[in-house]
Amino acid sequence: MIKENHTALSDFILLGYSEFPVLQVLLFMVFLFIYVGIILGNGLTIYVTLTDAALDSPMYFFLRKLSFLEIFYTSITLPKMLVNFLAENKNISFVGCAVQMYAMYVLASTECFLLAAMAYDRYVAICHPLHYKLIMSRKVCLRLVTGPLTLSMLVHMGQTYLLFTLPFCGSREIDHFFCDLSPVLELACADIFVNEVYLFAASIVILILPFFLIVASYIKIISTILKMPSVEGQKKMFATCSSHIIMVSLFYGSAIIAHLTPRSKETKDINKWLSLFYAILVPMFNPLVYTLRNRDVKNCMKKLFHRKL
């Protein structure tokens, strides 16, 4: 079936933001600057947390993995997007579209669970500080990363297979800047009920389940912090969680609205901009939020720059 589709439809056209023809060069410069910032910012976070012994803890282990994810999944979409700003040919091959979609969703889904793992880490550190090193062992941390990655690969393998075995006999134009699931589904000329049911079930597992785990962790964290007698102690504990709360709000706020709202002509453009936010802008904010609001990371970066100078 895939071979039949591939011969009938050899490629798609990524429209991106071609509705602004006059701004293509300007948009290229803006997103090139953002991409370089994502690589440098997240790369610096990885380097600092790897080389400084003071940051050898589960929290920075998860932060390092988060930075790896941000670099890789923006590299799946942004280079092609940059090329399309300047090129007249905005085509992406049938197989290339499937690979891009699969890789993008696997990495983004892994990030959902990684944010949940980071919330659990803060829960253990604040609510069970005496057992923190025992509970958050190296083996447990690795399982909290590799388990969600494996689950995401299996879930989206089925989802991608179901989508790209559909017949595509209509338009080739994808009204998006990457091969997102919903815009590609709109091009299928067959019954997509099974795909929509699978998508809904996958969204529950990938988006809603980690979100509830994060909420449950922070309910326990807040209740524990409020029981502390010292106001200064409460402020310090809240400060250790603030960066993570900001990133969860930015990522989940845009991702849930983009993927769980009913599709319509009115929401199509909104969802495209929301996808831009969680897929590109959140990875840019990640190193800024975690470094500017984290005293330990700032101190390590200062020491690093002093050594280099």
PDB file of C-alpha atoms in Angstrom, residues 15-306:
ATOM      1  CA  LEU A  15       3.113  25.800   2.347  1.00  0.00           C
ATOM      2  CA  GLY A  16       4.577  27.049   5.637  1.00  0.00           C
ATOM      3  CA  TYR A  17       4.109  30.814   5.827  1.00  0.00           C
ATOM      4  CA  SER A  18       3.996  31.429   2.083  1.00  0.00           C
ATOM      5  CA  GLU A  19       0.958  33.688   2.620  1.00  0.00           C
ATOM      6  CA  PHE A  20       3.530  36.379   3.492  1.00  0.00           C
ATOM      7  CA  PRO A  21       5.639  36.472   0.274  1.00  0.00           C
ATOM      8  CA  VAL A  22       7.176  39.886   1.020  1.00  0.00           C
ATOM      9  CA  LEU A  23       8.427  38.731   4.431  1.00  0.00           C
ATOM     10  CA  GLN A  24      10.160  35.497   3.361  1.00  0.00           C
ATOM     11  CA  VAL A  25      13.738  36.852   3.647  1.00  0.00           C
ATOM     12  CA  LEU A  26      12.962  38.550   6.957  1.00  0.00           C
ATOM     13  CA  LEU A  27      11.370  35.358   8.323  1.00  0.00           C
ATOM     14  CA  PHE A  28      14.426  33.402   7.150  1.00  0.00           C
ATOM     15  CA  MET A  29      16.729  35.714   9.146  1.00  0.00           C
ATOM     16  CA  VAL A  30      14.509  35.591  12.237  1.00  0.00           C
ATOM     17  CA  PHE A  31      14.215  31.797  12.304  1.00  0.00           C
ATOM     18  CA  LEU A  32      17.901  31.341  11.465  1.00  0.00           C
ATOM     19  CA  PHE A  33      18.715  33.477  14.513  1.00  0.00           C
ATOM     20  CA  ILE A  34      16.291  31.385  16.612  1.00  0.00           C
ATOM     21  CA  TYR A  35      17.821  28.109  15.361  1.00  0.00           C
ATOM     22  CA  VAL A  36      21.372  29.242  16.137  1.00  0.00           C
ATOM     23  CA  GLY A  37      20.162  30.380  19.578  1.00  0.00           C
ATOM     24  CA  ILE A  38      18.570  26.968  20.231  1.00  0.00           C
ATOM     25  CA  ILE A  39      21.760  25.114  19.268  1.00  0.00           C
ATOM     26  CA  LEU A  40      24.087  27.390  21.248  1.00  0.00           C
ATOM     27  CA  GLY A  41      21.860  27.787  24.314  1.00  0.00           C
ATOM     28  CA  ASN A  42      20.954  24.131  24.731  1.00  0.00           C
ATOM     29  CA  GLY A  43      24.465  23.052  23.714  1.00  0.00           C
ATOM     30  CA  LEU A  44      25.942  25.269  26.443  1.00  0.00           C
ATOM     31  CA  THR A  45      23.510  23.796  28.987  1.00  0.00           C
ATOM     32  CA  ILE A  46      24.606  20.276  28.015  1.00  0.00           C
ATOM     33  CA  TYR A  47      28.298  21.190  28.221  1.00  0.00           C
ATOM     34  CA  VAL A  48      28.042  22.909  31.613  1.00  0.00           C
ATOM     35  CA  THR A  49      25.980  20.142  33.243  1.00  0.00           C
ATOM     36  CA  LEU A  50      28.381  17.519  31.871  1.00  0.00           C
ATOM     37  CA  THR A  51      31.657  19.150  32.864  1.00  0.00           C
ATOM     38  CA  ASP A  52      30.889  20.651  36.283  1.00  0.00           C
ATOM     39  CA  ALA A  53      30.819  18.180  39.193  1.00  0.00           C
ATOM     40  CA  ALA A  54      28.593  20.541  41.184  1.00  0.00           C
ATOM     41  CA  LEU A  55      25.765  19.805  38.732  1.00  0.00           C
ATOM     42  CA  ASP A  56      26.026  16.021  38.959  1.00  0.00           C
ATOM     43  CA  SER A  57      22.491  15.335  40.207  1.00  0.00           C
ATOM     44  CA  PRO A  58      19.273  13.804  38.786  1.00  0.00           C
ATOM     45  CA  MET A  59      17.744  17.259  38.210  1.00  0.00           C
ATOM     46  CA  TYR A  60      20.577  18.280  35.878  1.00  0.00           C
ATOM     47  CA  PHE A  61      20.655  14.816  34.326  1.00  0.00           C
ATOM     48  CA  PHE A  62      17.056  15.384  33.194  1.00  0.00           C
ATOM     49  CA  LEU A  63      17.821  18.977  32.151  1.00  0.00           C
ATOM     50  CA  ARG A  64      20.661  17.685  29.963  1.00  0.00           C
ATOM     51  CA  LYS A  65      18.362  15.141  28.278  1.00  0.00           C
ATOM     52  CA  LEU A  66      15.752  17.863  27.769  1.00  0.00           C
ATOM     53  CA  SER A  67      18.337  20.039  26.012  1.00  0.00           C
ATOM     54  CA  PHE A  68      19.321  17.089  23.776  1.00  0.00           C
ATOM     55  CA  LEU A  69      15.670  16.646  22.784  1.00  0.00           C
ATOM     56  CA  GLU A  70      15.230  20.359  22.056  1.00  0.00           C
ATOM     57  CA  ILE A  71      18.233  20.373  19.711  1.00  0.00           C
ATOM     58  CA  PHE A  72      17.244  17.222  17.843  1.00  0.00           C
ATOM     59  CA  TYR A  73      13.567  17.858  17.301  1.00  0.00           C
ATOM     60  CA  THR A  74      14.038  21.458  16.185  1.00  0.00           C
ATOM     61  CA  SER A  75      16.689  20.156  13.751  1.00  0.00           C
ATOM     62  CA  ILE A  76      14.004  17.924  12.210  1.00  0.00           C
ATOM     63  CA  THR A  77      11.785  20.865  11.247  1.00  0.00           C
ATOM     64  CA  LEU A  78      13.735  24.135  11.212  1.00  0.00           C
ATOM     65  CA  PRO A  79      16.367  23.452   8.477  1.00  0.00           C
ATOM     66  CA  LYS A  80      13.648  22.449   5.998  1.00  0.00           C
ATOM     67  CA  MET A  81      11.596  25.453   7.056  1.00  0.00           C
ATOM     68  CA  LEU A  82      14.587  27.776   6.452  1.00  0.00           C
ATOM     69  CA  VAL A  83      15.169  26.317   2.986  1.00  0.00           C
ATOM     70  CA  ASN A  84      11.488  26.775   2.094  1.00  0.00           C
ATOM     71  CA  PHE A  85      11.633  30.485   2.955  1.00  0.00           C
ATOM     72  CA  LEU A  86      14.093  31.064   0.084  1.00  0.00           C
ATOM     73  CA  ALA A  87      13.370  28.206  -2.347  1.00  0.00           C
ATOM     74  CA  GLU A  88      10.601  28.155  -4.909  1.00  0.00           C
ATOM     75  CA  ASN A  89      10.414  24.364  -4.653  1.00  0.00           C
ATOM     76  CA  LYS A  90       8.839  23.665  -1.251  1.00  0.00           C
ATOM     77  CA  ASN A  91       8.352  19.953  -1.862  1.00  0.00           C
ATOM     78  CA  ILE A  92       9.029  17.178   0.642  1.00  0.00           C
ATOM     79  CA  SER A  93       9.043  13.549  -0.482  1.00  0.00           C
ATOM     80  CA  PHE A  94       6.359  11.101   0.625  1.00  0.00           C
ATOM     81  CA  VAL A  95       8.882   9.065   2.642  1.00  0.00           C
ATOM     82  CA  GLY A  96      10.584  12.215   3.940  1.00  0.00           C
ATOM     83  CA  CYS A  97       7.258  13.492   5.242  1.00  0.00           C
ATOM     84  CA  ALA A  98       6.606  10.203   7.060  1.00  0.00           C
ATOM     85  CA  VAL A  99      10.094  10.179   8.602  1.00  0.00           C
ATOM     86  CA  GLN A 100       9.838  13.827   9.679  1.00  0.00           C
ATOM     87  CA  MET A 101       6.440  13.300  11.288  1.00  0.00           C
ATOM     88  CA  TYR A 102       7.501  10.123  13.095  1.00  0.00           C
ATOM     89  CA  ALA A 103      10.740  11.588  14.457  1.00  0.00           C
ATOM     90  CA  MET A 104       9.053  14.839  15.494  1.00  0.00           C
ATOM     91  CA  TYR A 105       6.265  13.108  17.397  1.00  0.00           C
ATOM     92  CA  VAL A 106       8.571  10.572  19.064  1.00  0.00           C
ATOM     93  CA  LEU A 107      10.871  13.285  20.423  1.00  0.00           C
ATOM     94  CA  ALA A 108       8.040  15.652  21.415  1.00  0.00           C
ATOM     95  CA  SER A 109       6.214  12.806  23.199  1.00  0.00           C
ATOM     96  CA  THR A 110       9.404  11.845  25.022  1.00  0.00           C
ATOM     97  CA  GLU A 111       9.658  15.452  26.191  1.00  0.00           C
ATOM     98  CA  CYS A 112       6.169  15.209  27.717  1.00  0.00           C
ATOM     99  CA  PHE A 113       7.264  12.275  29.864  1.00  0.00           C
ATOM    100  CA  LEU A 114      10.618  13.904  30.618  1.00  0.00           C
ATOM    101  CA  LEU A 115       8.829  16.956  32.026  1.00  0.00           C
ATOM    102  CA  ALA A 116       6.800  14.551  34.179  1.00  0.00           C
ATOM    103  CA  ALA A 117      10.037  12.866  35.347  1.00  0.00           C
ATOM    104  CA  MET A 118      11.450  16.274  36.291  1.00  0.00           C
ATOM    105  CA  ALA A 119       8.304  17.017  38.315  1.00  0.00           C
ATOM    106  CA  TYR A 120       8.661  13.643  40.079  1.00  0.00           C
ATOM    107  CA  ASP A 121      12.307  14.479  40.827  1.00  0.00           C
ATOM    108  CA  ARG A 122      11.252  17.744  42.501  1.00  0.00           C
ATOM    109  CA  TYR A 123       8.530  15.859  44.429  1.00  0.00           C
ATOM    110  CA  VAL A 124      11.044  13.357  45.829  1.00  0.00           C
ATOM    111  CA  ALA A 125      13.603  16.095  46.609  1.00  0.00           C
ATOM    112  CA  ILE A 126      11.097  18.218  48.550  1.00  0.00           C
ATOM    113  CA  CYS A 127       8.730  15.643  50.059  1.00  0.00           C
ATOM    114  CA  HIS A 128      11.259  12.833  50.745  1.00  0.00           C
ATOM    115  CA  PRO A 129      14.654  14.567  51.022  1.00  0.00           C
ATOM    116  CA  LEU A 130      16.228  11.887  53.254  1.00  0.00           C
ATOM    117  CA  HIS A 131      15.516   9.157  50.689  1.00  0.00           C
ATOM    118  CA  TYR A 132      16.247  11.279  47.612  1.00  0.00           C
ATOM    119  CA  LYS A 133      19.529   9.630  46.564  1.00  0.00           C
ATOM    120  CA  LEU A 134      18.104   6.150  47.198  1.00  0.00           C
ATOM    121  CA  ILE A 135      14.900   6.743  45.194  1.00  0.00           C
ATOM    122  CA  MET A 136      16.444   8.773  42.353  1.00  0.00           C
ATOM    123  CA  SER A 137      19.301   6.412  41.613  1.00  0.00           C
ATOM    124  CA  ARG A 138      21.142   6.416  38.288  1.00  0.00           C
ATOM    125  CA  LYS A 139      19.260   3.283  37.217  1.00  0.00           C
ATOM    126  CA  VAL A 140      15.872   4.864  37.984  1.00  0.00           C
ATOM    127  CA  CYS A 141      16.803   8.049  36.090  1.00  0.00           C
ATOM    128  CA  LEU A 142      17.827   6.052  33.019  1.00  0.00           C
ATOM    129  CA  ARG A 143      14.566   4.104  33.115  1.00  0.00           C
ATOM    130  CA  LEU A 144      12.574   7.337  33.349  1.00  0.00           C
ATOM    131  CA  VAL A 145      14.211   8.410  30.070  1.00  0.00           C
ATOM    132  CA  THR A 146      14.460   5.169  28.063  1.00  0.00           C
ATOM    133  CA  GLY A 147      10.996   3.868  29.045  1.00  0.00           C
ATOM    134  CA  PRO A 148       9.059   6.858  27.615  1.00  0.00           C
ATOM    135  CA  LEU A 149      11.298   6.913  24.527  1.00  0.00           C
ATOM    136  CA  THR A 150      10.481   3.258  23.804  1.00  0.00           C
ATOM    137  CA  LEU A 151       6.754   3.814  24.434  1.00  0.00           C
ATOM    138  CA  SER A 152       6.718   6.873  22.145  1.00  0.00           C
ATOM    139  CA  MET A 153       8.469   4.954  19.356  1.00  0.00           C
ATOM    140  CA  LEU A 154       5.893   2.154  19.509  1.00  0.00           C
ATOM    141  CA  VAL A 155       2.852   4.456  19.750  1.00  0.00           C
ATOM    142  CA  HIS A 156       3.877   6.674  16.841  1.00  0.00           C
ATOM    143  CA  MET A 157       5.040   3.777  14.708  1.00  0.00           C
ATOM    144  CA  GLY A 158       1.445   2.561  14.623  1.00  0.00           C
ATOM    145  CA  GLN A 159       0.088   6.069  14.126  1.00  0.00           C
ATOM    146  CA  THR A 160       2.459   6.843  11.226  1.00  0.00           C
ATOM    147  CA  TYR A 161       1.766   3.484   9.563  1.00  0.00           C
ATOM    148  CA  LEU A 162      -2.017   3.996   9.735  1.00  0.00           C
ATOM    149  CA  LEU A 163      -1.701   7.477   8.242  1.00  0.00           C
ATOM    150  CA  PHE A 164       0.685   6.742   5.389  1.00  0.00           C
ATOM    151  CA  THR A 165      -1.178   3.649   4.225  1.00  0.00           C
ATOM    152  CA  LEU A 166      -4.173   5.871   3.428  1.00  0.00           C
ATOM    153  CA  PRO A 167      -4.717   6.851  -0.219  1.00  0.00           C
ATOM    154  CA  PHE A 168      -3.807  10.470  -1.037  1.00  0.00           C
ATOM    155  CA  CYS A 169      -5.471  11.384  -4.306  1.00  0.00           C
ATOM    156  CA  GLY A 170      -6.334  15.033  -3.828  1.00  0.00           C
ATOM    157  CA  SER A 171      -4.251  18.110  -3.080  1.00  0.00           C
ATOM    158  CA  ARG A 172      -0.546  17.805  -2.280  1.00  0.00           C
ATOM    159  CA  GLU A 173      -0.413  21.053  -0.294  1.00  0.00           C
ATOM    160  CA  ILE A 174       0.151  20.785   3.482  1.00  0.00           C
ATOM    161  CA  ASP A 175      -0.872  24.026   5.164  1.00  0.00           C
ATOM    162  CA  HIS A 176       1.887  23.828   7.767  1.00  0.00           C
ATOM    163  CA  PHE A 177       5.631  24.349   8.168  1.00  0.00           C
ATOM    164  CA  PHE A 178       6.253  20.627   8.819  1.00  0.00           C
ATOM    165  CA  CYS A 179       4.435  17.336   8.213  1.00  0.00           C
ATOM    166  CA  ASP A 180       2.023  17.587  11.107  1.00  0.00           C
ATOM    167  CA  LEU A 181      -0.572  14.869  11.611  1.00  0.00           C
ATOM    168  CA  SER A 182      -3.808  16.827  11.270  1.00  0.00           C
ATOM    169  CA  PRO A 183      -2.949  18.762   8.049  1.00  0.00           C
ATOM    170  CA  VAL A 184      -1.762  15.539   6.373  1.00  0.00           C
ATOM    171  CA  LEU A 185      -4.930  13.708   7.472  1.00  0.00           C
ATOM    172  CA  GLU A 186      -6.980  16.363   5.690  1.00  0.00           C
ATOM    173  CA  LEU A 187      -5.390  15.346   2.369  1.00  0.00           C
ATOM    174  CA  ALA A 188      -6.460  11.689   2.634  1.00  0.00           C
ATOM    175  CA  CYS A 189      -9.333  10.617   0.399  1.00  0.00           C
ATOM    176  CA  ALA A 190     -10.572   7.742   2.599  1.00  0.00           C
ATOM    177  CA  ASP A 191     -12.380   7.161   5.877  1.00  0.00           C
ATOM    178  CA  ILE A 192     -10.089   8.451   8.656  1.00  0.00           C
ATOM    179  CA  PHE A 193     -12.247   7.358  11.630  1.00  0.00           C
ATOM    180  CA  VAL A 194      -9.692   4.764  12.788  1.00  0.00           C
ATOM    181  CA  ASN A 195      -6.902   7.356  12.537  1.00  0.00           C
ATOM    182  CA  GLU A 196      -8.873   9.851  14.612  1.00  0.00           C
ATOM    183  CA  VAL A 197      -9.622   7.259  17.307  1.00  0.00           C
ATOM    184  CA  TYR A 198      -5.934   6.261  17.405  1.00  0.00           C
ATOM    185  CA  LEU A 199      -4.914   9.923  17.573  1.00  0.00           C
ATOM    186  CA  PHE A 200      -7.299  10.573  20.470  1.00  0.00           C
ATOM    187  CA  ALA A 201      -6.049   7.510  22.383  1.00  0.00           C
ATOM    188  CA  ALA A 202      -2.404   8.465  21.731  1.00  0.00           C
ATOM    189  CA  SER A 203      -3.076  12.023  22.931  1.00  0.00           C
ATOM    190  CA  ILE A 204      -4.496  10.662  26.191  1.00  0.00           C
ATOM    191  CA  VAL A 205      -1.397   8.518  26.762  1.00  0.00           C
ATOM    192  CA  ILE A 206       1.210  11.013  25.546  1.00  0.00           C
ATOM    193  CA  LEU A 207      -0.247  14.370  26.617  1.00  0.00           C
ATOM    194  CA  ILE A 208      -2.868  13.932  29.323  1.00  0.00           C
ATOM    195  CA  LEU A 209      -1.265  11.156  31.413  1.00  0.00           C
ATOM    196  CA  PRO A 210       2.089  12.955  31.941  1.00  0.00           C
ATOM    197  CA  PHE A 211       0.209  16.212  32.556  1.00  0.00           C
ATOM    198  CA  PHE A 212      -1.817  14.636  35.384  1.00  0.00           C
ATOM    199  CA  LEU A 213       1.381  13.152  36.847  1.00  0.00           C
ATOM    200  CA  ILE A 214       2.912  16.645  36.833  1.00  0.00           C
ATOM    201  CA  VAL A 215      -0.181  18.165  38.471  1.00  0.00           C
ATOM    202  CA  ALA A 216      -0.292  15.406  41.119  1.00  0.00           C
ATOM    203  CA  SER A 217       3.416  15.926  41.892  1.00  0.00           C
ATOM    204  CA  TYR A 218       2.984  19.667  42.342  1.00  0.00           C
ATOM    205  CA  ILE A 219      -0.101  19.281  44.517  1.00  0.00           C
ATOM    206  CA  LYS A 220       2.020  17.188  46.920  1.00  0.00           C
ATOM    207  CA  ILE A 221       4.947  19.608  46.595  1.00  0.00           C
ATOM    208  CA  ILE A 222       2.855  22.699  47.351  1.00  0.00           C
ATOM    209  CA  SER A 223       1.138  21.045  50.313  1.00  0.00           C
ATOM    210  CA  THR A 224       4.556  20.077  51.750  1.00  0.00           C
ATOM    211  CA  ILE A 225       6.030  23.555  51.194  1.00  0.00           C
ATOM    212  CA  LEU A 226       3.075  25.295  52.860  1.00  0.00           C
ATOM    213  CA  LYS A 227       3.643  23.194  55.990  1.00  0.00           C
ATOM    214  CA  MET A 228       7.177  24.565  56.385  1.00  0.00           C
ATOM    215  CA  PRO A 229       7.484  26.973  59.350  1.00  0.00           C
ATOM    216  CA  SER A 230      10.056  29.240  57.672  1.00  0.00           C
ATOM    217  CA  VAL A 231       8.892  31.745  55.053  1.00  0.00           C
ATOM    218  CA  GLU A 232      12.434  31.890  53.646  1.00  0.00           C
ATOM    219  CA  GLY A 233      12.427  28.105  53.345  1.00  0.00           C
ATOM    220  CA  GLN A 234       9.133  28.236  51.468  1.00  0.00           C
ATOM    221  CA  LYS A 235      10.497  30.837  49.033  1.00  0.00           C
ATOM    222  CA  LYS A 236      13.611  28.749  48.430  1.00  0.00           C
ATOM    223  CA  MET A 237      11.583  25.616  47.699  1.00  0.00           C
ATOM    224  CA  PHE A 238       9.225  27.455  45.372  1.00  0.00           C
ATOM    225  CA  ALA A 239      12.250  28.936  43.563  1.00  0.00           C
ATOM    226  CA  THR A 240      13.638  25.453  42.824  1.00  0.00           C
ATOM    227  CA  CYS A 241      10.367  24.555  41.044  1.00  0.00           C
ATOM    228  CA  SER A 242       9.596  27.831  39.272  1.00  0.00           C
ATOM    229  CA  SER A 243      11.677  27.191  36.120  1.00  0.00           C
ATOM    230  CA  HIS A 244      10.070  23.798  35.569  1.00  0.00           C
ATOM    231  CA  ILE A 245       6.566  25.178  36.117  1.00  0.00           C
ATOM    232  CA  ILE A 246       7.202  27.894  33.505  1.00  0.00           C
ATOM    233  CA  MET A 247       8.396  25.367  30.901  1.00  0.00           C
ATOM    234  CA  VAL A 248       5.487  22.981  31.586  1.00  0.00           C
ATOM    235  CA  SER A 249       3.010  25.857  31.214  1.00  0.00           C
ATOM    236  CA  LEU A 250       4.537  27.011  27.916  1.00  0.00           C
ATOM    237  CA  PHE A 251       4.895  23.544  26.390  1.00  0.00           C
ATOM    238  CA  TYR A 252       1.644  21.952  27.542  1.00  0.00           C
ATOM    239  CA  GLY A 253      -0.461  25.085  27.172  1.00  0.00           C
ATOM    240  CA  SER A 254       0.283  25.296  23.444  1.00  0.00           C
ATOM    241  CA  ALA A 255       0.522  21.525  22.717  1.00  0.00           C
ATOM    242  CA  ILE A 256      -2.792  20.571  24.356  1.00  0.00           C
ATOM    243  CA  ILE A 257      -4.724  23.355  22.615  1.00  0.00           C
ATOM    244  CA  ALA A 258      -3.110  22.525  19.242  1.00  0.00           C
ATOM    245  CA  HIS A 259      -3.783  18.771  19.389  1.00  0.00           C
ATOM    246  CA  LEU A 260      -6.962  18.362  21.427  1.00  0.00           C
ATOM    247  CA  THR A 261      -9.173  21.137  20.054  1.00  0.00           C
ATOM    248  CA  PRO A 262     -11.661  20.140  17.321  1.00  0.00           C
ATOM    249  CA  ARG A 263     -10.343  20.789  13.805  1.00  0.00           C
ATOM    250  CA  SER A 264     -12.089  23.518  11.814  1.00  0.00           C
ATOM    251  CA  LYS A 265     -11.226  26.261   9.351  1.00  0.00           C
ATOM    252  CA  GLU A 266     -11.214  28.772  12.205  1.00  0.00           C
ATOM    253  CA  THR A 267      -8.761  26.805  14.367  1.00  0.00           C
ATOM    254  CA  LYS A 268      -6.427  25.695  11.538  1.00  0.00           C
ATOM    255  CA  ASP A 269      -4.349  28.903  11.500  1.00  0.00           C
ATOM    256  CA  ILE A 270      -4.369  29.117  15.303  1.00  0.00           C
ATOM    257  CA  ASN A 271      -3.070  25.560  15.597  1.00  0.00           C
ATOM    258  CA  LYS A 272      -0.303  26.298  13.084  1.00  0.00           C
ATOM    259  CA  TRP A 273       0.920  29.209  15.206  1.00  0.00           C
ATOM    260  CA  LEU A 274       0.618  27.154  18.395  1.00  0.00           C
ATOM    261  CA  SER A 275       2.668  24.385  16.784  1.00  0.00           C
ATOM    262  CA  LEU A 276       5.300  26.992  15.987  1.00  0.00           C
ATOM    263  CA  PHE A 277       5.312  27.978  19.652  1.00  0.00           C
ATOM    264  CA  TYR A 278       5.826  24.548  21.230  1.00  0.00           C
ATOM    265  CA  ALA A 279       8.028  23.167  18.432  1.00  0.00           C
ATOM    266  CA  ILE A 280      10.415  26.109  18.020  1.00  0.00           C
ATOM    267  CA  LEU A 281       9.944  28.925  20.526  1.00  0.00           C
ATOM    268  CA  VAL A 282       9.791  26.745  23.666  1.00  0.00           C
ATOM    269  CA  PRO A 283      13.186  25.128  22.836  1.00  0.00           C
ATOM    270  CA  MET A 284      14.581  28.671  22.536  1.00  0.00           C
ATOM    271  CA  PHE A 285      13.187  29.660  25.953  1.00  0.00           C
ATOM    272  CA  ASN A 286      14.393  26.460  27.648  1.00  0.00           C
ATOM    273  CA  PRO A 287      18.060  27.445  28.251  1.00  0.00           C
ATOM    274  CA  LEU A 288      17.068  31.022  29.120  1.00  0.00           C
ATOM    275  CA  VAL A 289      14.546  29.959  31.757  1.00  0.00           C
ATOM    276  CA  TYR A 290      16.727  27.278  33.335  1.00  0.00           C
ATOM    277  CA  THR A 291      19.936  29.354  33.380  1.00  0.00           C
ATOM    278  CA  LEU A 292      18.613  32.809  34.248  1.00  0.00           C
ATOM    279  CA  ARG A 293      16.470  31.440  37.088  1.00  0.00           C
ATOM    280  CA  ASN A 294      18.966  28.874  38.394  1.00  0.00           C
ATOM    281  CA  ARG A 295      21.742  30.160  40.646  1.00  0.00           C
ATOM    282  CA  ASP A 296      23.810  26.957  40.475  1.00  0.00           C
ATOM    283  CA  VAL A 297      23.886  26.927  36.666  1.00  0.00           C
ATOM    284  CA  LYS A 298      24.715  30.655  36.526  1.00  0.00           C
ATOM    285  CA  ASN A 299      27.605  30.177  38.972  1.00  0.00           C
ATOM    286  CA  CYS A 300      28.964  27.253  36.942  1.00  0.00           C
ATOM    287  CA  MET A 301      28.733  29.262  33.724  1.00  0.00           C
ATOM    288  CA  LYS A 302      30.593  32.161  35.371  1.00  0.00           C
ATOM    289  CA  LYS A 303      33.361  29.788  36.451  1.00  0.00           C
ATOM    290  CA  LEU A 304      33.495  28.335  32.936  1.00  0.00           C
ATOM    291  CA  PHE A 305      33.852  31.760  31.307  1.00  0.00           C
ATOM    292  CA  HIS A 306      36.491  32.825  33.832  1.00  0.00           C
TER     293      HIS A 306
END
